Amino acid sequence: MATATTASPLQRAQARLAYWLVAPATLLILLIYIVPIAMVIAASLTDYTLVSDYFEFVGLDNYRRMATDDQFGNALHNTFVFAVMFLPAAFVVSLVLAIAIQERKQFRSILEVLYFLPVTSTLAAMALVWAALLDSRQGVINGVIAALGLPPLNFLGSQDLVLFSLALISLWSTIGFNMVLFLAGLTAIPKNLYEAAAIDGADHPLDRFFKVTWPMLGPTAMFVAITTSITAFKLFDVVAIVTRGGPDKASEVYLYLAFLEGFEYFNMGYSAALSLVFLLLILVFAIIQAVVVDRRVHY
Amino acid sequence: MAKLSLNGICKSFGKTAILKDISLDIEDGEFVSLVGQSGCGKSTLLRVIAGLETPDSGEIRIDGARVNDAAPKHRNIAMVFQDYALYPHMSVAENMGMPLIMARLPLHARLPLLRHLAPAHARERPGIQRDVAEVARKLRIEHLLDRRPAQLSGGQRQRVALGRALVRDPKIFLMDEPLSNLDAKLRVQVRREISELHASSGLTFVYVTHDQVEAMTMSSRVALMQGGSILQMGAPNTLYGNPDTVDVARFIGSPEINILPGTLEDGVVRCGEIVLPIAPAAGGGLRSGPVQVGVRPEHMVLETVPELAYPARAGRGLSLTFRKQTIEDLGGEVLVHGRLDGHPEHDVRIRAQKSEAYGCGGSLSEARDWEVRVNPAHILLFDAGGMRLRAEPVLADDHAEPAALQGGLRKKLDLV
């Protein structure tokens, strides 16, 4: 402490107390976040496998492997295809729902609960329900499609459709949460801005949206966009339960590959490297949020 | 410039009636204040005029044309909101240009991205910028045009809100407590600026406030509202000097008027033991019954220095014994709280020049009795229900010297 020479005994006692008070939290953060990350960094530099205690340091070999690994390329591709379908829908659908529900007087709370319900359910269990609904032969959804006189769709068994189906399930589980975020953002917009807009002549729904709602929703929209992006990139549980990466690796997404490498193929070192790259990706989003949101979207 | 008339406006929210059969006419170029305590319906009435609320019944006419079903933008009105309601994400110039963009550009030329393809956007933009700059110059906010509302002080925001209202060249200017978010000093300054704006623009102004001083100083007429009805509407001085009800008398004037119980017997008004030198005007109806006697604090004059305070001489008017209790020093003036003889339960306030109070002898903090004099012309008489009873001074000799009345009148003007 630079000020130790000038600090009074009281100040020094308070400083000591401060360290004691933050100690429990510091310990927990170290145990839960910092130490595991450090261990993953260490593991990513080795050829450690789950089946053998023997390992040696291989430097950046695991990272070099990614550049040439077809599985990695495939997983990256699948993740981005999924994100491209899922992200805009998760954003736009929940925003439209939020605005529609916000303007309702009756049934507002009932609708809010209904849309939020999927968020409270256990996705692992619900994924099984969706697998049953989307089944190519006995699934209810194909029953409806057949009743309409259309050919059945193999939602989970077709390489072209499986990512779409996963996006659909993820959408179902996310829009309620995003909608509640948007609703909170909408509620925070002062009502008299709309009144001022009405007097200024901006009473067309499009004007109301573009002149008031959308700009005022900036911080919320940014937050939803970032969290939804992270949700998209960490898609795992539905894949693990419903498709197991199939058919023919068509739904093998980033985190599922990291899981396969680590716990199915026992390549812990490579898996750790994959996880770290994923962590960096998430970090980039977090930084974007911190920088852009703080600088541009606040007034 | 426009004439505004309301006829039988009623508005309820759920089971609560907010406006009860409001009718009023506002002439071209008038400055009318709607004043009353919060919850009296004044803001709702303004919002009905603006078109932000639809009345349950009644008619709104602007220049004779019924506008009940017209959208706010078609009523040719401008409104300044209490907290200004500036768009926080827009610069001052964009805020002020908003009404012009809405009026001059078609929908497709206002949408993001698409507007860059619209010829109208490029064509109208310079004109809009020019008009905004002109109003900004008038309000002396040109140097602020590129700033966001968050970077402005309260007074500057207020001006921007005025600018956004002015830029559209409205017929009627509506203001909803526009000064309540400003500090006291700025309030006085902006109050004057609004008065000047009214004078120079010649527009019809409707101004909502809970502050009777604002209403009195700025308006050509004041409508005092209570419980969803207009109690009295008239020139500020009429409301002050000639209130129709005790509620009007209580609301207008600061500090509040002193009201004491009295009785009326065969045309003789008593307040406690004292017989007041007034009588109900002929044909006033009530001859006997309980009454309320009102005297404004500034009309109770300390007796010791009659030549300074009041032209009336001893033996004229009404002389009362006042037991001083506490004194509020207002700078040049003092507000003295105390009791009148015979009314130990009623707090009576007297407003006087500090020199007058010192002239009564002794230190200000010392408790002692003062003689207080009241010109009978200043006594306001109300019946038990609060309705005004017209009364006239009854004096043996001729006391109602013009000088005395004028002295009182000058005091009124000092107040307002």
XYZ file of C-alpha atoms in Angstrom:
715
model
C 0.000 0.000 0.000
C 1.558 3.248 -1.134
C -0.324 5.276 1.410
C 0.596 3.000 4.297
C 3.180 5.448 5.592
C 0.672 8.307 5.842
C -2.457 6.323 6.745
C -3.773 6.579 10.265
C -4.282 3.413 12.318
C -8.031 3.721 11.730
C -7.589 3.873 7.979
C -5.302 0.848 8.051
C -7.775 -1.075 10.167
C -10.553 -0.215 7.714
C -8.414 -1.299 4.777
C -7.733 -4.641 6.480
C -11.429 -5.068 7.185
C -12.199 -4.354 3.541
C -9.924 -7.187 2.425
C -11.564 -9.556 4.896
C -14.991 -8.594 3.634
C -14.206 -9.232 -0.031
C -12.292 -12.428 0.759
C -15.224 -14.896 0.586
C -16.401 -13.584 -2.781
C -12.860 -13.502 -4.122
C -12.317 -17.104 -3.043
C -15.518 -18.265 -4.735
C -14.726 -16.421 -7.960
C -11.265 -17.945 -7.957
C -12.603 -21.441 -7.359
C -15.497 -21.300 -9.781
C -14.096 -19.184 -12.631
C -10.434 -18.313 -12.539
C -8.892 -21.647 -11.527
C -10.974 -23.744 -13.985
C -10.164 -21.334 -16.820
C -6.495 -21.518 -15.951
C -6.702 -25.315 -15.933
C -8.458 -25.347 -19.289
C -5.747 -23.086 -20.689
C -3.131 -25.485 -19.317
C -4.969 -28.557 -20.652
C -5.294 -27.000 -24.101
C -1.511 -26.981 -24.344
C -1.234 -30.736 -23.673
C -2.302 -33.985 -25.327
C -4.126 -35.034 -22.178
C -6.791 -37.710 -22.722
C -9.356 -39.004 -20.292
C -8.153 -42.561 -20.689
C -4.552 -42.048 -19.716
C -2.827 -40.237 -16.880
C 0.208 -39.693 -19.030
C 0.365 -36.448 -21.017
C 2.940 -34.082 -22.359
C 2.962 -30.470 -23.446
C 2.414 -30.059 -27.148
C 2.492 -26.302 -27.332
C -0.051 -24.840 -29.746
C -0.576 -28.087 -31.653
C -4.206 -28.304 -30.573
C -4.865 -24.859 -32.009
C -3.047 -25.681 -35.225
C -5.213 -28.760 -35.561
C -8.351 -26.632 -35.699
C -7.264 -24.948 -38.892
C -7.088 -28.282 -40.719
C -9.856 -30.182 -38.887
C -12.851 -30.843 -41.172
C -15.022 -31.584 -38.129
C -14.219 -28.184 -36.730
C -15.048 -26.500 -40.055
C -18.289 -28.442 -40.221
C -19.260 -27.506 -36.660
C -18.461 -23.863 -37.290
C -20.509 -23.897 -40.491
C -23.480 -25.576 -38.772
C -23.339 -23.109 -35.884
C -23.413 -20.140 -38.219
C -26.245 -21.566 -40.345
C -28.198 -22.127 -37.150
C -27.421 -18.626 -35.904
C -28.481 -17.027 -39.179
C -31.907 -18.665 -38.915
C -32.309 -18.357 -35.176
C -30.999 -14.871 -34.405
C -33.222 -12.646 -36.582
C -36.284 -14.688 -35.715
C -35.567 -14.690 -31.976
C -35.125 -10.924 -32.133
C -37.918 -9.862 -34.481
C -40.590 -12.300 -33.322
C -40.125 -11.411 -29.673
C -40.109 -7.679 -30.455
C -43.313 -7.948 -32.485
C -44.924 -10.039 -29.752
C -43.848 -7.577 -27.068
C -45.291 -4.603 -28.960
C -48.510 -6.478 -29.717
C -48.941 -7.568 -26.098
C -47.947 -4.164 -24.720
C -50.801 -2.510 -26.573
C -53.377 -4.974 -25.271
C -55.384 -4.097 -22.216
C -57.192 -7.390 -21.783
C -55.392 -10.709 -21.398
C -52.031 -8.988 -21.262
C -50.801 -10.871 -18.233
C -52.233 -14.170 -19.460
C -50.399 -13.788 -22.757
C -47.203 -12.809 -20.974
C -47.364 -15.939 -18.830
C -48.155 -18.167 -21.817
C -45.215 -16.914 -23.824
C -42.891 -17.003 -20.852
C -43.883 -20.532 -19.833
C -41.329 -22.305 -22.112
C -38.529 -20.368 -20.420
C -39.469 -21.857 -17.065
C -39.662 -25.418 -18.373
C -36.725 -27.822 -18.415
C -35.417 -27.650 -21.947
C -34.001 -31.196 -21.772
C -37.460 -32.617 -21.105
C -39.172 -30.309 -23.544
C -36.652 -31.263 -26.232
C -37.917 -34.847 -25.992
C -41.480 -33.617 -26.385
C -40.428 -31.671 -29.473
C -38.653 -34.748 -30.838
C -41.940 -36.623 -30.533
C -43.926 -33.793 -32.130
C -41.493 -33.468 -35.028
C -41.109 -37.203 -35.626
C -41.184 -38.016 -39.329
C -43.736 -40.852 -38.990
C -45.861 -40.488 -35.829
C -45.261 -36.768 -35.151
C -48.304 -34.563 -34.678
C -46.859 -31.840 -36.880
C -46.441 -34.201 -39.789
C -50.000 -35.349 -39.121
C -51.169 -31.767 -39.658
C -49.041 -31.435 -42.776
C -50.486 -34.661 -44.145
C -54.009 -33.481 -43.352
C -53.306 -30.421 -45.485
C -52.422 -32.756 -48.322
C -48.723 -31.958 -48.309
C -45.862 -34.476 -48.351
C -44.463 -35.260 -44.876
C -41.287 -33.515 -43.783
C -38.457 -35.337 -42.076
C -37.723 -32.545 -39.615
C -34.992 -34.210 -37.617
C -33.794 -36.844 -40.066
C -33.044 -34.677 -43.085
C -29.691 -32.963 -43.389
C -31.349 -29.912 -44.937
C -34.047 -29.544 -42.310
C -32.432 -30.542 -39.056
C -30.828 -27.161 -38.285
C -34.102 -25.450 -39.153
C -35.952 -27.719 -36.732
C -33.396 -27.056 -34.010
C -33.769 -23.337 -34.621
C -37.534 -23.749 -34.226
C -37.184 -25.517 -30.875
C -34.650 -22.976 -29.610
C -36.901 -20.171 -30.780
C -39.799 -21.625 -28.817
C -37.686 -21.711 -25.685
C -36.167 -18.214 -26.095
C -38.777 -15.818 -27.416
C -40.640 -15.681 -24.107
C -37.521 -14.478 -22.341
C -36.642 -11.934 -25.033
C -40.246 -10.788 -25.101
C -40.193 -10.049 -21.381
C -36.956 -8.083 -21.854
C -38.542 -6.087 -24.661
C -41.702 -5.558 -22.615
C -39.601 -4.128 -19.811
C -37.906 -1.839 -22.324
C -41.232 -0.756 -23.818
C -42.736 -0.034 -20.413
C -39.795 2.238 -19.640
C -40.521 4.500 -22.622
C -42.268 7.629 -21.299
C -45.832 7.765 -22.551
C -45.676 11.474 -23.178
C -43.123 10.925 -25.945
C -45.879 9.219 -27.918
C -48.195 12.083 -27.073
C -45.633 14.631 -28.198
C -45.213 12.565 -31.355
C -48.983 12.548 -31.921
C -49.071 16.328 -31.651
C -46.053 16.635 -33.926
C -47.928 14.523 -36.453
C -46.101 11.243 -35.923
C -49.178 9.141 -35.221
C -48.752 6.575 -37.988
C -47.691 3.224 -36.447
C -44.512 3.204 -38.564
C -43.627 6.729 -37.463
C -44.330 5.862 -33.849
C -42.065 2.864 -34.165
C -39.172 4.497 -35.997
C -39.281 7.895 -34.298
C -39.934 6.821 -30.730
C -40.116 3.090 -29.951
C -37.053 1.833 -31.804
C -34.599 4.556 -30.731
C -35.827 4.449 -27.151
C -35.529 0.673 -27.141
C -31.853 0.896 -28.157
C -30.258 -0.340 -24.921
C -32.765 -3.171 -24.568
C -32.393 -4.179 -28.211
C -28.628 -4.262 -27.873
C -28.849 -6.387 -24.766
C -31.299 -8.802 -26.380
C -29.129 -9.045 -29.493
C -26.017 -9.873 -27.485
C -27.608 -12.390 -25.144
C -29.434 -14.058 -28.030
C -26.190 -14.310 -30.007
C -24.537 -16.005 -27.064
C -27.533 -18.333 -26.740
C -27.203 -19.193 -30.420
C -23.531 -20.021 -30.193
C -23.823 -22.122 -27.086
C -26.528 -24.374 -28.525
C -25.932 -27.759 -26.971
C -28.650 -29.463 -24.936
C -31.255 -29.846 -27.676
C -28.616 -31.248 -30.017
C -27.334 -33.651 -27.391
C -30.814 -34.946 -26.589
C -32.702 -34.833 -29.877
C -30.254 -35.355 -32.762
C -26.903 -36.268 -31.212
C -25.277 -34.307 -33.992
C -26.987 -36.320 -36.705
C -27.969 -37.070 -39.305
C -24.412 -37.539 -40.519
C -22.975 -34.637 -38.464
C -25.481 -32.220 -40.062
C -26.365 -30.833 -36.636
C -22.945 -31.064 -35.038
C -22.568 -27.568 -33.668
C -19.568 -25.968 -31.967
C -20.185 -26.900 -28.340
C -21.424 -30.351 -29.273
C -18.145 -30.969 -31.106
C -16.207 -29.788 -28.062
C -18.231 -32.238 -25.987
C -17.670 -35.090 -28.462
C -13.936 -34.492 -28.635
C -13.619 -34.394 -24.864
C -15.989 -37.026 -23.590
C -16.590 -39.359 -26.537
C -13.193 -39.303 -28.261
C -11.356 -38.509 -25.009
C -9.230 -35.759 -26.665
C -9.340 -33.509 -23.610
C -6.527 -31.294 -24.817
C -8.224 -30.541 -28.124
C -11.582 -30.110 -26.405
C -10.039 -27.613 -24.017
C -8.616 -25.659 -26.939
C -12.067 -25.614 -28.598
C -13.642 -24.384 -25.366
C -11.107 -21.596 -25.045
C -11.746 -20.366 -28.571
C -15.437 -20.420 -27.734
C -14.747 -18.412 -24.606
C -12.893 -15.826 -26.693
C -15.859 -15.629 -29.070
C -18.215 -14.942 -26.167
C -15.739 -12.425 -24.792
C -15.866 -10.532 -28.075
C -19.646 -10.238 -27.768
C -19.342 -9.135 -24.170
C -16.849 -6.454 -25.162
C -19.068 -5.279 -28.003
C -21.909 -4.950 -25.550
C -19.830 -3.135 -22.971
C -18.298 -0.702 -25.441
C -21.099 -0.070 -27.942
C -23.954 -0.031 -25.487
C -22.225 2.316 -23.103
C -21.096 4.677 -25.793
C -23.865 4.801 -28.357
C -27.191 3.618 -27.161
C -27.427 5.543 -23.914
C -28.490 9.128 -23.899
C -54.838 32.742 -34.139
C -58.028 31.068 -33.236
C -61.083 31.112 -31.106
C -61.609 28.046 -28.979
C -64.907 27.023 -27.502
C -65.790 24.093 -25.332
C -69.371 23.113 -24.746
C -70.517 20.650 -22.106
C -67.301 18.624 -21.966
C -67.561 15.552 -19.752
C -64.873 12.963 -19.202
C -64.687 10.015 -16.858
C -62.006 7.443 -16.259
C -63.835 4.336 -15.167
C -66.286 5.477 -12.546
C -64.387 8.654 -11.652
C -65.760 11.758 -13.297
C -62.780 13.986 -14.089
C -64.520 16.710 -16.074
C -68.107 17.643 -15.287
C -69.880 19.613 -17.971
C -67.173 22.150 -18.765
C -68.090 25.006 -21.055
C -65.855 27.924 -21.856
C -65.054 30.280 -24.673
C -61.577 31.533 -25.349
C -61.238 34.468 -27.669
C -58.664 34.914 -30.359
C -55.322 35.916 -28.879
C -56.313 35.440 -25.258
C -54.034 33.986 -22.604
C -56.219 31.778 -20.458
C -54.892 29.875 -17.456
C -56.536 26.761 -16.121
C -55.600 26.758 -12.479
C -56.461 24.473 -9.603
C -55.078 21.905 -7.235
C -53.757 18.621 -8.589
C -56.571 16.309 -9.537
C -58.982 19.109 -10.374
C -59.062 18.062 -14.028
C -57.127 20.969 -15.517
C -54.554 18.798 -17.261
C -57.232 16.465 -18.558
C -59.102 19.447 -19.957
C -55.947 20.573 -21.753
C -55.442 17.069 -23.121
C -59.033 17.048 -24.347
C -58.346 20.300 -26.198
C -55.138 18.820 -27.620
C -56.915 15.671 -28.750
C -54.900 13.344 -26.537
C -58.105 12.435 -24.706
C -61.547 12.003 -26.199
C -64.355 13.590 -24.208
C -67.309 11.355 -23.316
C -69.667 14.092 -24.365
C -69.572 17.732 -25.354
C -68.120 19.661 -28.216
C -64.753 21.209 -28.956
C -64.722 23.903 -31.595
C -61.714 25.705 -33.003
C -62.705 28.721 -35.067
C -66.220 27.368 -35.172
C -65.267 24.007 -36.659
C -66.017 20.926 -34.587
C -62.741 19.078 -33.938
C -63.905 16.287 -31.617
C -62.889 13.625 -34.109
C -59.806 15.359 -35.497
C -56.403 13.884 -34.685
C -54.115 16.185 -32.651
C -52.031 16.981 -35.735
C -55.113 18.229 -37.579
C -56.150 20.649 -34.849
C -53.342 23.061 -35.554
C -52.311 23.193 -31.943
C -48.940 22.984 -30.281
C -48.326 21.673 -26.829
C -45.520 22.080 -24.316
C -45.435 19.246 -21.818
C -44.594 19.505 -18.143
C -41.346 17.565 -18.526
C -40.968 18.849 -22.106
C -41.187 15.354 -23.693
C -38.209 16.029 -25.919
C -36.967 13.054 -27.938
C -33.790 12.122 -26.058
C -32.154 10.425 -29.042
C -32.496 13.432 -31.326
C -30.495 16.629 -31.490
C -32.200 19.922 -30.690
C -32.507 20.646 -34.414
C -34.100 17.248 -35.050
C -36.446 17.717 -32.123
C -37.595 21.054 -33.438
C -37.776 19.827 -37.019
C -40.015 16.908 -36.156
C -43.376 18.632 -36.727
C -42.114 19.984 -40.068
C -40.817 16.625 -41.236
C -44.187 15.118 -40.393
C -46.109 17.836 -42.158
C -43.976 18.212 -45.270
C -42.714 14.718 -46.076
C -44.806 11.735 -47.211
C -44.543 8.524 -45.172
C -42.033 6.770 -47.416
C -39.702 9.772 -47.208
C -39.680 9.535 -43.402
C -38.704 5.892 -43.017
C -35.116 4.909 -42.276
C -33.045 3.845 -45.338
C -35.994 4.252 -47.694
C -35.976 8.014 -47.166
C -32.625 8.367 -48.908
C -34.321 7.258 -52.126
C -37.174 9.719 -51.774
C -36.787 12.961 -53.752
C -39.040 14.789 -51.278
C -36.473 14.165 -48.543
C -33.704 16.005 -50.359
C -36.070 18.689 -51.611
C -37.655 19.626 -48.281
C -34.641 19.261 -46.015
C -33.098 22.716 -46.623
C -36.440 24.422 -46.028
C -36.959 22.556 -42.775
C -33.464 23.406 -41.595
C -34.021 27.060 -42.469
C -37.319 27.255 -40.557
C -35.828 25.510 -37.527
C -32.854 27.897 -37.562
C -35.169 30.867 -37.683
C -37.189 29.815 -34.653
C -33.961 28.901 -32.862
C -32.686 32.403 -33.482
C -35.884 33.876 -32.101
C -35.516 31.826 -28.924
C -31.734 32.373 -28.749
C -30.874 28.674 -28.883
C -29.039 28.596 -32.224
C -25.820 27.542 -30.520
C -27.571 24.484 -29.065
C -28.939 23.025 -32.288
C -26.462 20.132 -32.427
C -26.799 19.116 -28.792
C -28.913 16.350 -27.317
C -31.551 17.198 -24.677
C -29.464 15.452 -22.003
C -26.713 18.026 -22.568
C -29.036 20.961 -21.893
C -30.031 22.717 -18.698
C -33.654 22.841 -17.599
C -34.183 26.323 -18.978
C -32.625 25.396 -22.319
C -34.820 22.311 -22.596
C -37.782 24.498 -21.874
C -36.820 26.753 -24.786
C -36.340 23.795 -27.101
C -39.804 22.550 -26.171
C -41.175 26.011 -26.921
C -39.270 25.974 -30.204
C -40.685 22.629 -31.239
C -44.143 24.016 -30.548
C -43.524 27.325 -32.326
C -41.910 25.922 -35.452
C -45.164 24.477 -36.723
C -46.871 27.862 -36.640
C -49.868 26.746 -34.575
C -53.138 28.537 -34.000
C -53.388 27.588 -30.355
C -50.582 27.113 -27.895
C -51.209 24.656 -25.079
C -48.924 24.486 -22.055
C -49.099 21.933 -19.288
C -47.297 23.263 -16.200
C -44.255 24.227 -18.248
C -42.455 25.957 -15.401
C -42.828 23.393 -12.655
C -39.474 21.745 -13.365
C -37.503 24.982 -13.214
C -35.941 26.538 -10.148
C -37.610 29.590 -8.645
C -35.354 32.204 -10.221
C -35.553 30.743 -13.700
C -39.297 30.402 -13.333
C -39.709 34.146 -13.009
C -37.544 34.725 -16.063
C -39.263 32.141 -18.281
C -42.635 33.391 -17.061
C -41.783 36.769 -18.537
C -40.485 35.217 -21.730
C -43.715 33.308 -22.205
C -45.694 36.500 -21.641
C -43.560 38.249 -24.240
C -43.991 35.338 -26.616
C -47.727 35.636 -26.198
C -47.628 39.342 -26.823
C -45.404 39.106 -29.891
C -47.050 36.085 -31.495
C -50.634 37.129 -30.783
C -51.535 33.425 -30.533
C -54.244 31.991 -28.338
C -52.622 30.467 -25.242
C -54.122 27.945 -22.874
C -51.910 27.477 -19.858
C -52.303 24.896 -17.117
C -50.771 25.532 -13.725
C -51.331 24.792 -10.062
C -49.495 27.972 -9.141
C -51.916 30.845 -8.753
C -49.080 33.379 -8.990
C -48.252 32.145 -12.499
C -51.897 32.262 -13.457
C -52.385 35.752 -12.048
C -49.271 37.269 -13.591
C -49.528 35.930 -17.111
C -53.167 35.529 -17.986
C -55.750 37.745 -19.513
C -58.296 35.453 -17.892
C -58.073 32.701 -15.308
C -60.377 29.696 -15.041
C -60.213 28.292 -11.523
C -61.087 24.615 -11.498
C -62.053 22.323 -8.660
C -63.372 18.788 -8.736
C -63.828 18.773 -12.485
C -65.784 22.011 -12.726
C -64.868 25.609 -13.343
C -65.563 27.535 -10.145
C -65.053 30.944 -11.641
C -63.552 32.352 -14.767
C -62.507 35.926 -15.153
C -59.708 38.446 -15.173
C -57.071 37.822 -12.466
C -58.127 40.901 -10.542
C -61.765 39.834 -10.592
C -60.916 36.492 -9.060
C -58.812 38.196 -6.439
C -61.066 41.075 -5.531
C -64.445 39.703 -6.367
C -64.491 35.935 -5.840
C -67.789 34.106 -6.328
C -67.125 31.496 -3.680
C -65.024 31.001 -0.603
C -63.004 28.334 -2.473
C -61.985 30.859 -5.100
C -61.071 33.348 -2.393
C -58.981 30.732 -0.617
C -57.149 29.594 -3.750
C -56.354 33.001 -5.205
C -54.047 35.196 -3.179
C -51.001 34.252 -1.202
C -50.824 33.894 1.740
C -54.310 32.449 1.960
C -57.249 34.624 2.905
C -58.327 34.630 6.581
C -61.760 33.123 7.008
C -63.612 33.567 10.310
C -67.056 32.348 11.273
C -69.762 34.922 11.743
C -73.491 35.311 11.982
C -76.004 37.342 10.094
C -79.074 38.582 11.955
C -81.535 40.874 10.275
C -78.885 42.344 8.064
C -76.360 42.797 10.869
C -73.141 40.865 10.460
C -71.327 39.791 13.594
C -67.973 38.190 13.831
C -67.624 36.964 17.379
C -68.514 39.899 19.577
C -67.870 42.504 16.938
C -70.496 43.990 14.693
C -68.989 44.408 11.263
C -69.570 47.694 9.483
C -71.055 45.933 6.466
C -74.471 44.729 5.436
C -75.683 42.385 2.697
C -76.629 44.296 -0.410
C -80.320 44.893 -0.923
C -81.968 41.917 -2.569
C -79.083 39.697 -1.509
C -81.554 37.118 -0.294
C -80.135 35.831 2.979
C -80.973 38.042 5.943
C -80.142 35.666 8.817
C -77.915 32.656 9.359
C -74.303 31.619 9.775
C -71.821 33.302 7.459
C -68.096 33.241 6.717
C -66.109 36.439 6.873
C -63.016 36.754 4.733
C -60.212 39.299 4.955
C -56.990 38.959 3.030
C -53.757 39.098 5.075
C -52.618 42.152 3.110
C -55.846 43.960 3.951
C -55.325 43.747 7.686
C -53.380 46.850 8.473
C -51.301 47.430 11.573
C -52.697 50.392 13.427
C -49.756 52.117 15.075
C -48.604 54.045 12.075
C -51.835 54.939 10.359
C -50.309 57.648 8.222
C -47.956 55.086 6.635
C -50.151 52.123 6.463
C -53.616 53.229 5.748
C -55.316 56.483 4.902
C -58.355 55.800 7.046
C -58.305 57.503 10.427
C -59.171 56.191 13.827
C -62.867 55.636 14.291
C -63.321 54.501 10.733
C -63.240 51.028 9.376
C -62.952 48.127 11.704
C -60.486 47.974 14.553
C -59.484 44.613 15.978
C -57.130 43.355 18.656
C -54.561 40.923 17.307
C -52.329 38.738 19.448
C -49.116 38.175 17.563
C -47.634 34.671 17.827
C -45.046 33.961 15.163
C -43.450 36.004 12.422
C -42.159 34.832 9.076
C -39.604 37.238 7.698
C -40.057 37.480 3.932
C -37.348 40.084 3.441
C -39.081 43.356 2.732
C -42.302 42.073 4.228
C -43.337 40.021 7.169
C -46.085 37.476 7.567
C -47.431 37.558 11.094
C -49.416 34.659 12.538
C -51.651 35.204 15.528
C -55.133 35.183 16.960
C -57.888 37.741 16.905
C -59.772 38.569 20.085
C -62.775 36.319 20.352
C -61.414 33.732 17.884
C -58.810 31.779 19.833
C -59.109 28.728 17.544
C -58.466 30.450 14.210
C -54.982 31.194 12.934
C -55.014 34.684 11.400
C -52.323 35.881 9.060
C -51.319 39.463 8.465
C -49.000 40.559 5.719
C -47.287 43.865 6.270
C -44.235 45.859 5.353
C -41.433 45.142 7.750
C -41.174 48.838 8.601
C -44.839 48.832 9.609
C -44.305 45.859 11.874
C -41.328 47.572 13.517
C -43.397 50.728 13.752
C -45.727 48.898 16.135
C -43.005 49.060 18.751
C -41.024 46.415 20.562
C -38.989 43.660 18.986
C -40.630 41.489 16.366
C -40.227 38.314 18.387
C -41.867 39.716 21.484
C -45.439 38.521 22.057
C -47.827 41.419 22.404
C -51.141 42.741 21.229
C -51.479 44.856 18.152
C -54.333 46.913 16.909
C -55.345 45.952 13.414
C -57.579 47.908 11.096
C -59.648 46.654 8.173
C -61.316 48.698 5.478
C -64.905 47.434 5.282
C -64.671 47.491 1.486
C -62.157 44.694 1.746
C -64.321 42.376 3.794
C -65.651 39.460 1.740
C -68.817 37.818 3.002
C -69.827 34.238 2.176
C -72.790 32.157 3.261
C -72.388 28.882 5.145
C -72.214 26.986 1.847
C -69.367 29.162 0.638
C -71.302 31.264 -1.877
C -70.466 34.938 -1.945
C -72.878 37.360 -0.305
C -72.646 40.821 -1.838
C -72.163 43.254 0.969
C -71.745 47.000 1.256
C -69.990 49.036 3.903
C -72.397 50.700 6.298
C -70.919 53.803 7.799
C -72.417 56.711 9.587
C -70.290 59.233 7.777
C -68.618 59.043 4.446
C -65.535 56.901 4.882
C -65.099 55.331 1.517
C -62.567 57.892 0.424
C -61.258 57.244 -3.026
C -57.732 57.458 -1.631
C -58.416 54.580 0.726
C -59.675 52.370 -2.089
C -56.785 53.225 -4.284
C -54.371 52.493 -1.508
C -55.898 49.069 -1.215
C -55.819 48.608 -4.950
C -52.156 49.448 -5.122
C -51.509 46.787 -2.565
C -53.336 44.295 -4.725
C -51.144 45.133 -7.656
C -48.072 44.729 -5.520
C -49.211 41.266 -4.766
C -50.037 40.084 -8.258
